[in-house]
Short mmCIF file of C-alpha atoms in Angstrom, two decimals:
data_model
loop_
_atom_site.label_atom_id
_atom_site.label_comp_id
_atom_site.label_asym_id
_atom_site.label_seq_id
_atom_site.Cartn_x
_atom_site.Cartn_y
_atom_site.Cartn_z
CA MET A 155 26.99 -31.93 132.32
CA ARG A 156 25.40 -30.97 135.73
CA CYS A 157 22.58 -33.48 136.50
CA VAL A 158 19.87 -33.73 138.67
CA TYR A 159 19.63 -33.57 142.46
CA SER A 160 16.74 -33.09 145.55
CA SER A 161 16.06 -29.99 146.33
CA VAL A 162 17.08 -30.51 149.22
CA SER A 163 20.72 -31.98 148.57
CA LEU A 164 20.78 -28.63 145.80
CA LEU A 165 19.94 -26.18 149.27
CA LYS A 166 22.77 -27.35 151.02
CA LYS A 167 25.34 -26.74 148.33
CA GLN A 168 24.72 -23.08 148.72
CA THR A 169 26.50 -23.36 152.00
CA GLY A 170 29.84 -21.62 151.03
CA LYS A 171 29.12 -21.40 147.82
CA THR A 172 30.36 -17.80 145.14
CA PRO A 173 27.50 -15.67 144.24
CA ALA A 174 27.72 -18.02 140.67
CA GLU A 175 27.83 -20.94 142.45
CA GLN A 176 24.71 -19.63 144.17
CA ARG A 177 22.95 -18.35 141.27
CA TRP A 178 23.32 -21.80 139.09
CA VAL A 179 21.32 -23.71 142.30
CA GLN A 180 18.50 -20.82 142.46
CA ARG A 181 18.04 -21.74 138.86
CA GLN A 182 18.00 -25.10 139.28
CA LEU A 183 15.74 -25.33 142.03
CA LYS A 184 13.36 -23.33 139.92
CA ASP A 185 13.80 -25.20 136.96
CA PRO A 186 11.09 -27.14 135.69
CA TYR A 187 12.63 -29.83 133.85
CA VAL A 188 15.02 -30.67 136.80
CA LYS A 189 12.12 -31.11 138.67
CA ALA A 190 10.71 -33.34 136.13
CA SER A 191 13.93 -35.49 135.92
CA HIS A 192 13.59 -36.09 139.77
CA SER A 193 10.08 -36.87 139.62
CA GLN A 194 10.43 -39.23 136.47
CA ASN A 195 13.93 -40.76 137.49
CA PHE A 196 15.99 -39.44 134.66
CA ARG A 197 19.79 -38.85 136.13
CA CYS A 198 19.80 -35.56 134.30
CA ARG A 199 17.37 -32.87 133.08
CA SER A 200 18.95 -33.14 129.38
CA ALA A 201 16.85 -36.35 129.14
CA PHE A 202 14.21 -33.98 128.07
CA LYS A 203 15.96 -32.39 125.28
CA LEU A 204 16.85 -36.17 123.72
CA LEU A 205 12.42 -37.17 124.36
CA GLU A 206 11.38 -33.65 122.70
CA ILE A 207 13.59 -34.09 119.38
CA ASP A 208 12.63 -37.97 119.24
CA ASP A 209 8.62 -37.11 120.05
CA ARG A 210 8.86 -34.75 117.18
CA PHE A 211 11.26 -36.76 114.43
CA ARG A 212 10.94 -40.60 115.59
CA LEU A 213 14.39 -41.05 115.65
CA LEU A 214 14.41 -43.90 118.27
CA GLN A 215 12.24 -47.31 116.95
CA PRO A 216 12.20 -50.69 118.83
CA GLY A 217 14.80 -52.71 117.46
CA PHE A 218 17.20 -50.01 116.70
CA SER A 219 20.56 -50.37 117.46
CA VAL A 220 22.09 -46.54 119.34
CA VAL A 221 25.39 -45.44 119.94
CA ASP A 222 25.55 -42.81 122.49
CA CYS A 223 28.54 -40.89 122.96
CA GLY A 224 29.34 -39.03 125.57
CA ALA A 225 26.83 -40.86 127.92
CA ALA A 226 27.84 -40.30 131.33
CA PRO A 227 25.59 -39.96 133.12
CA GLY A 228 23.45 -41.97 131.18
CA ALA A 229 20.23 -39.65 130.58
CA TRP A 230 19.83 -40.02 126.91
CA SER A 231 20.86 -43.81 127.31
CA GLN A 232 17.92 -44.05 129.80
CA VAL A 233 15.60 -42.25 126.85
CA ALA A 234 17.57 -44.62 124.34
CA VAL A 235 16.57 -48.08 126.46
CA GLN A 236 12.98 -46.90 126.93
CA ARG A 237 11.95 -46.01 122.94
CA VAL A 238 14.18 -48.94 121.31
CA ASN A 239 13.10 -51.36 123.59
CA SER A 240 16.12 -52.35 124.83
CA ALA A 241 15.22 -54.02 128.20
CA GLY A 242 12.41 -56.01 126.40
CA SER A 243 9.90 -53.97 128.73
CA ASP A 244 7.66 -54.80 125.48
CA GLN A 245 7.97 -58.39 124.37
CA ASP A 246 5.31 -57.45 121.68
CA LEU A 247 8.09 -55.36 120.37
CA PRO A 248 11.54 -56.09 118.48
CA ARG A 249 14.09 -55.52 121.16
CA GLY A 250 17.18 -53.17 120.41
CA MET A 251 20.43 -52.19 121.95
CA VAL A 252 22.05 -49.69 123.63
CA ILE A 253 26.17 -48.88 123.81
CA GLY A 254 27.21 -46.09 125.47
CA ILE A 255 30.76 -44.48 125.82
CA ASP A 256 32.24 -41.82 127.40
CA LEU A 257 35.87 -41.27 129.22
CA LEU A 258 34.09 -41.07 132.64
CA HIS A 259 32.30 -43.65 134.71
CA ILE A 260 28.12 -44.36 133.97
CA PRO A 261 25.93 -45.81 136.42
CA PRO A 262 24.68 -49.31 135.30
CA LEU A 263 21.23 -49.33 133.88
CA ALA A 264 19.48 -52.28 132.53
CA GLY A 265 19.03 -52.81 129.18
CA ALA A 266 21.99 -50.81 127.92
CA HIS A 267 25.69 -51.83 127.89
CA PHE A 268 28.35 -49.31 128.81
CA LEU A 269 32.19 -48.39 127.63
CA PRO A 270 33.78 -46.39 130.44
CA SER A 271 36.78 -45.21 130.14
CA HIS A 272 36.43 -44.86 126.08
CA ASP A 273 37.71 -42.40 123.66
CA VAL A 274 34.94 -42.20 120.94
CA THR A 275 37.93 -41.23 118.57
CA ASP A 276 40.32 -44.36 119.55
CA PRO A 277 40.02 -46.71 116.25
CA ALA A 278 40.07 -48.97 119.30
CA THR A 279 37.08 -48.15 120.27
CA HIS A 280 35.38 -48.60 117.23
CA ALA A 281 36.66 -51.69 116.74
CA GLU A 282 35.11 -52.68 119.77
CA LEU A 283 31.57 -51.42 118.87
CA GLN A 284 32.00 -53.60 115.74
CA ALA A 285 32.21 -56.28 118.18
CA LEU A 286 29.35 -55.67 120.22
CA LEU A 287 26.80 -54.03 117.55
CA PRO A 288 24.50 -56.45 115.36
CA SER A 289 26.40 -56.81 112.06
CA GLY A 290 28.55 -54.76 113.13
CA GLN A 291 26.36 -51.49 112.55
CA ALA A 292 24.07 -49.12 114.57
CA HIS A 293 20.94 -47.43 113.16
CA VAL A 294 21.81 -44.11 115.55
CA ILE A 295 24.56 -42.21 116.73
CA LEU A 296 23.89 -39.71 119.24
CA SER A 297 26.15 -37.36 120.98
CA ASP A 298 25.71 -34.85 123.77
CA MET A 299 29.26 -35.24 124.40
CA ALA A 300 30.97 -31.61 125.24
CA PRO A 301 34.27 -30.78 126.22
CA ASN A 302 35.11 -28.76 129.80
CA ALA A 303 34.49 -25.63 129.30
CA THR A 304 37.36 -23.47 129.64
CA GLY A 305 35.08 -19.82 129.73
CA PHE A 306 36.59 -18.60 126.43
CA ARG A 307 33.70 -19.31 124.48
CA ASP A 308 35.22 -19.38 121.22
CA MET A 309 37.28 -21.83 122.39
CA ASP A 310 35.48 -24.11 123.47
CA HIS A 311 32.78 -23.85 120.01
CA GLU A 312 36.29 -24.76 118.24
CA ARG A 313 36.64 -27.81 120.78
CA LEU A 314 33.31 -29.10 120.53
CA VAL A 315 32.89 -28.80 116.97
CA SER A 316 35.63 -30.81 116.26
CA MET A 317 34.52 -33.36 118.60
CA CYS A 318 31.56 -33.10 116.24
CA LEU A 319 33.27 -34.00 113.73
CA SER A 320 34.81 -36.92 114.91
CA LEU A 321 31.78 -38.14 115.01
CA ILE A 322 31.61 -38.37 111.07
CA ASP A 323 34.45 -40.74 111.21
CA LEU A 324 32.80 -43.22 113.51
CA ALA A 325 29.87 -42.90 111.13
CA GLU A 326 31.94 -44.32 108.60
CA LYS A 327 32.71 -47.10 110.67
CA VAL A 328 29.49 -48.36 112.46
CA LEU A 329 26.27 -46.39 111.10
CA LEU A 330 24.21 -48.27 108.83
CA PRO A 331 22.98 -46.90 105.03
CA GLY A 332 20.23 -44.51 106.18
CA GLY A 333 21.03 -44.22 109.39
CA SER A 334 20.65 -41.17 112.02
CA LEU A 335 23.64 -38.92 113.63
CA LEU A 336 22.37 -36.44 116.28
CA CYS A 337 24.67 -34.18 117.94
CA LYS A 338 24.96 -31.29 120.20
CA TYR A 339 27.19 -27.82 119.25
CA TRP A 340 27.36 -24.59 120.24
CA ASP A 341 26.38 -22.19 117.96
CA GLY A 342 29.66 -19.89 116.85
CA VAL A 343 31.97 -19.42 113.51
CA LEU A 344 32.43 -22.95 112.67
CA ALA A 345 28.93 -23.98 112.84
CA HIS A 346 28.39 -23.65 109.10
CA ARG A 347 31.98 -26.04 108.62
CA LEU A 348 30.31 -28.91 111.18
CA GLN A 349 26.82 -28.68 108.93
CA GLU A 350 28.94 -28.69 105.27
CA LYS A 351 30.71 -31.95 106.58
CA LEU A 352 27.24 -33.75 107.48
CA SER A 353 25.68 -32.69 104.34
CA SER A 354 28.57 -33.87 102.31
CA VAL A 355 27.81 -37.77 104.04
CA PHE A 356 23.76 -37.35 105.13
CA SER A 357 20.81 -36.38 102.68
CA SER A 358 19.08 -33.97 105.61
CA VAL A 359 20.71 -32.04 108.01
CA ARG A 360 19.05 -29.44 110.52
CA THR A 361 19.07 -27.85 113.51
CA VAL A 362 17.37 -28.56 116.29
CA LYS A 363 16.78 -26.23 119.90
CA PRO A 364 14.42 -28.08 121.64
CA ASP A 365 12.24 -26.28 124.88
CA ALA A 366 14.56 -28.09 127.38
CA SER A 367 17.62 -25.84 126.12
CA ARG A 368 17.49 -22.98 128.11
CA LYS A 369 16.82 -20.16 125.80
CA ASP A 370 19.95 -18.16 126.80
CA SER A 371 22.15 -20.65 125.87
CA ALA A 372 24.56 -21.52 122.63
CA GLU A 373 23.12 -25.15 122.85
CA ARG A 374 22.16 -26.41 119.70
CA TYR A 375 21.73 -29.69 118.13
CA PHE A 376 22.35 -30.68 114.55
CA LEU A 377 19.96 -33.73 112.90
CA ALA A 378 21.10 -35.49 110.40
CA ARG A 379 19.51 -38.68 108.93
CA MET A 380 19.53 -40.70 105.60
CA TYR A 381 23.73 -41.01 105.64
CA ARG A 382 25.05 -42.14 103.09
CA GLY A 383 28.70 -43.12 103.63
CA SER A 384 31.71 -41.46 103.16
CA VAL A 385 32.81 -39.00 100.51
CA LYS A 386 36.11 -39.99 99.25
#
């Protein structure tokens, strides 16, 4: 995930770059969400994707417990902390919990508990989450994680779908009945298979493409709600 930089630092990054890298810098400089991320102190423009989805579907509520998968650098966790009141900013509202997981380092964030160098597919990670979460369960699982792109679209699509499928195993361990899962995927031939798998354990599954997702991107999100539990 590429994240927000100041305009000055972006301009400096053009020096000695390839034409493709220079085009990316120019796109960042013109992107209103990048500018808004900087002015509103979000770590990445991706924060606005979650803000938009939550404004529309009210996924995150004060007092909720949230697991943020692929959390680095922490933009979605920033949104979750605000929405579930996990930093206790509003003393009149219930206080939630946000736990972020990533293989990468995640800079500290007030109101969030981060588990860097953790694999979301590892049973040891599942056990650690159960120990940290209230009653061992979460109301919401978020995932904006993605594999490092290889440049081969079908391969990247397949790898991301596999990562999303692993979230169903995580849900079996930590998601409350009636809970929700929001996961990013790249559109492709296996998207239907992923949707079917989600539909087998959630009562409602819909596709969402927020305005903050670039129009030329294959990026989509599945929003799965009303978790029913695993089907044996």
